[in-house]
GROMACS .gro file of N, CA, C and O in nm:
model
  192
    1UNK      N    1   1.055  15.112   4.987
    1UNK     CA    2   1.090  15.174   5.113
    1UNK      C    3   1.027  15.313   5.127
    1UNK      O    4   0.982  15.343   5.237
    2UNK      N    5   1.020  15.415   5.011
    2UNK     CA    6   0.964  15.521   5.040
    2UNK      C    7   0.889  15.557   4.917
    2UNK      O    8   0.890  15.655   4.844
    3UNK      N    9   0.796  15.396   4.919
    3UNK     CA   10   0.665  15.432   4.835
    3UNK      C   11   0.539  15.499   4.896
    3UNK      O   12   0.439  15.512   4.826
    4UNK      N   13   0.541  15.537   5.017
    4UNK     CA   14   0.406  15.592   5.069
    4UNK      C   15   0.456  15.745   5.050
    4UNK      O   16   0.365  15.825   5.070
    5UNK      N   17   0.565  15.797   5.020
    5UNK     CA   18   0.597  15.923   5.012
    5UNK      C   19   0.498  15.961   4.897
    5UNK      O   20   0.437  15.878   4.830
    6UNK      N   21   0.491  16.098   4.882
    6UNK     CA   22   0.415  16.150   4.761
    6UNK      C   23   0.597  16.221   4.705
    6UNK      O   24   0.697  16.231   4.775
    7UNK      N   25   0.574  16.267   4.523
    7UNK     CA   26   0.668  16.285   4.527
    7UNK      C   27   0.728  16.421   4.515
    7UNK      O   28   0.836  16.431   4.457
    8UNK      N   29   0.658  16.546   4.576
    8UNK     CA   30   0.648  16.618   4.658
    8UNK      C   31   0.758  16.621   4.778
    8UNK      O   32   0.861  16.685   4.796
    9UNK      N   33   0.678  16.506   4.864
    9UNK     CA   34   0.717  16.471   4.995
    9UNK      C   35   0.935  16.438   4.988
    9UNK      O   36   1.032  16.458   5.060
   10UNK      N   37   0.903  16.377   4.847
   10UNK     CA   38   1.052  16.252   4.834
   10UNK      C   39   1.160  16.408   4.781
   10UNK      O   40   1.279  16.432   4.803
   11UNK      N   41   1.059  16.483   4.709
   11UNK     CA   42   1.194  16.597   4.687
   11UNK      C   43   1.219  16.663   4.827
   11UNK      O   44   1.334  16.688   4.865
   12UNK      N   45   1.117  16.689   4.898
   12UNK     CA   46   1.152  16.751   4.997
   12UNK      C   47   1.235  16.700   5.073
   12UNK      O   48   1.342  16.757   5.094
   13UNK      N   49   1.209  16.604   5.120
   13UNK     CA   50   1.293  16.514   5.247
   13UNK      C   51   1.462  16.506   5.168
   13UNK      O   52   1.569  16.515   5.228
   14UNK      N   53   1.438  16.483   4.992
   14UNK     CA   54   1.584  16.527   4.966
   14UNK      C   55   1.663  16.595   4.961
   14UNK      O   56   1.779  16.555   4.960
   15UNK      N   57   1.619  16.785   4.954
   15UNK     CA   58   1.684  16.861   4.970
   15UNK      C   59   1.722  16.852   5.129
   15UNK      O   60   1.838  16.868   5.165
   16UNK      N   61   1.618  16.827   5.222
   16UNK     CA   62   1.577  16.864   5.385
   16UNK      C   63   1.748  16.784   5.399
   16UNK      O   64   1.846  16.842   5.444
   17UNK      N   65   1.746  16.618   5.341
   17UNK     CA   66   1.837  16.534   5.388
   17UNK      C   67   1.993  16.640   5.351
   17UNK      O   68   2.083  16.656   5.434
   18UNK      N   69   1.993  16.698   5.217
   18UNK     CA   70   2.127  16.744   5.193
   18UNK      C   71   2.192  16.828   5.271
   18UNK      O   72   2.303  16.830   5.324
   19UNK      N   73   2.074  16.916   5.263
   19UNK     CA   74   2.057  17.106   5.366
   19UNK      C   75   2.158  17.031   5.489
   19UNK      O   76   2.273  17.070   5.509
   20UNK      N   77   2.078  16.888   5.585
   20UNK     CA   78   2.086  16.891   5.749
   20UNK      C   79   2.252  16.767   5.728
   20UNK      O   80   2.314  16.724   5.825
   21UNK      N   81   2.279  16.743   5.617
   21UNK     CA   82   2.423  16.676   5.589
   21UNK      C   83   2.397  16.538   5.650
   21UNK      O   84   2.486  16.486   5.718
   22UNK      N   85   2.289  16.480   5.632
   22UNK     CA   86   2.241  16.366   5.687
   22UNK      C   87   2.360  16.249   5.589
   22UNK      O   88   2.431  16.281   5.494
   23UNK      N   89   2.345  16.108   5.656
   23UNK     CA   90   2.406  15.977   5.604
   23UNK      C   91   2.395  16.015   5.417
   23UNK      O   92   2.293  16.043   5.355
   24UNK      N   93   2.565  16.000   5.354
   24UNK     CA   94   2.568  16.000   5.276
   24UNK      C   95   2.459  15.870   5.193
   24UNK      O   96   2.401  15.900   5.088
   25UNK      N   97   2.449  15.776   5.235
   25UNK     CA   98   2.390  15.645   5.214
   25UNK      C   99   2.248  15.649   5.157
   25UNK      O  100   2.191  15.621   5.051
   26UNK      N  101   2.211  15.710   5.308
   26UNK     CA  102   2.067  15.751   5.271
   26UNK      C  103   2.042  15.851   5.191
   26UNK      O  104   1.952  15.811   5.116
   27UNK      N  105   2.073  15.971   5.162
   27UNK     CA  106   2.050  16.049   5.020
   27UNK      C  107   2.122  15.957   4.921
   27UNK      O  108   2.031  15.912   4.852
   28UNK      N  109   2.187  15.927   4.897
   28UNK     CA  110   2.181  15.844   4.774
   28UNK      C  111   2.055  15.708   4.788
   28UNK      O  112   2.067  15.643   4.685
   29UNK      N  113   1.991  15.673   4.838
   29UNK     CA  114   1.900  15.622   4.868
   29UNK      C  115   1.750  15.705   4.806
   29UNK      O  116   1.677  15.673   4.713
   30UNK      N  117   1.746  15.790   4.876
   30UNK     CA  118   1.667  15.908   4.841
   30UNK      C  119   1.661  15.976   4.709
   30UNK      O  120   1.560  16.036   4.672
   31UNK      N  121   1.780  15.967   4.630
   31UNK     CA  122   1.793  15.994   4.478
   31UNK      C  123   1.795  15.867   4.408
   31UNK      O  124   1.708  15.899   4.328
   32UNK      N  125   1.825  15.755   4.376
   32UNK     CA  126   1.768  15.646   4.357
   32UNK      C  127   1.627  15.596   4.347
   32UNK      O  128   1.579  15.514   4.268
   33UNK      N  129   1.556  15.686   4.475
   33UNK     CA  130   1.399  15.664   4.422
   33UNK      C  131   1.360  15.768   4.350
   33UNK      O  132   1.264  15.746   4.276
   34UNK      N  133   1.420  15.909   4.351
   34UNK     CA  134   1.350  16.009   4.265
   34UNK      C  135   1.387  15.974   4.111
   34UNK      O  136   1.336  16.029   4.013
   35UNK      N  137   1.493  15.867   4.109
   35UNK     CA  138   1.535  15.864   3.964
   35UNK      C  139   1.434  15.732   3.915
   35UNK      O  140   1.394  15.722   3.800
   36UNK      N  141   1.412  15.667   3.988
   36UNK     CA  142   1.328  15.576   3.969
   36UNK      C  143   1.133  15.591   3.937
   36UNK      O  144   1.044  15.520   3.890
   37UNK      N  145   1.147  15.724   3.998
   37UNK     CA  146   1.014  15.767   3.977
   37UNK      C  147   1.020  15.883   3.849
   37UNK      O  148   0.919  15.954   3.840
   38UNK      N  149   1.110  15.904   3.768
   38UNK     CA  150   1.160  15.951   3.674
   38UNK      C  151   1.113  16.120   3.737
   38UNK      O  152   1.028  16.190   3.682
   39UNK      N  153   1.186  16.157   3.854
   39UNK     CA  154   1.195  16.279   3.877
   39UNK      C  155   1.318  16.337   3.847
   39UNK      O  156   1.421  16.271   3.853
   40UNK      N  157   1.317  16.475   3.810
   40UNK     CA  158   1.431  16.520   3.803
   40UNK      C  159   1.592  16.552   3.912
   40UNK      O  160   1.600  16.664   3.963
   41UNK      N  161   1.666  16.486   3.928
   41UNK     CA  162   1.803  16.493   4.048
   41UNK      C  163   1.866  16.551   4.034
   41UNK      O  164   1.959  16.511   3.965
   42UNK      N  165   1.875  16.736   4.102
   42UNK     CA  166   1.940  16.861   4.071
   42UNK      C  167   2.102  16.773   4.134
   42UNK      O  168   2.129  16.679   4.208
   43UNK      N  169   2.155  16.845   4.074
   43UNK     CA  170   2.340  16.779   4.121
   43UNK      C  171   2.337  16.869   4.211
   43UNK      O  172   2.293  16.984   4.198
   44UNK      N  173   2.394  16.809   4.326
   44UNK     CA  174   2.421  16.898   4.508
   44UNK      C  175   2.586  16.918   4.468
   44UNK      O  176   2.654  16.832   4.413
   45UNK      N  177   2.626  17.034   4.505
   45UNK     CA  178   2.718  17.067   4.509
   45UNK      C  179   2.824  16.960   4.689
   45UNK      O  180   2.787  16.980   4.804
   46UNK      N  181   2.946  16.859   4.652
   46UNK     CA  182   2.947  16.803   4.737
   46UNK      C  183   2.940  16.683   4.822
   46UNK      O  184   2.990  16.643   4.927
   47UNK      N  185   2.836  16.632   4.709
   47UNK     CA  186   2.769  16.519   4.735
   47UNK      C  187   2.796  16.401   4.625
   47UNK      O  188   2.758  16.421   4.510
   48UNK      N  189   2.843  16.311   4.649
   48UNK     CA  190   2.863  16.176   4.521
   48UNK      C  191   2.756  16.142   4.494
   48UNK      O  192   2.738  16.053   4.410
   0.00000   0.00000   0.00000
């Protein structure tokens, strides 16, 4: 789903998603692929 992202792009859009309090669903979506791309997933204060 968000393999054309660079992963750059995938941290950004994840903080961008937390910052704007977007669908819990989709950031966990969004951390799921950074964990999958063995990036590091800062813990959000807030967030399951």
């Amino acid at each position: 789903m968000f393999s054309s992202l660079s992963n750059k792009d995938l941290e950004d859009l994840y903080f961008k998603a937390v910052t704007l309090k977007l669908d819990k669903e989709f950031i966990i979506l969004l951390k799921e692929e950074m964990s999958r791309r063995g990036l590091k997933v800062e813990k959000v204060e807030g967030l399951v």
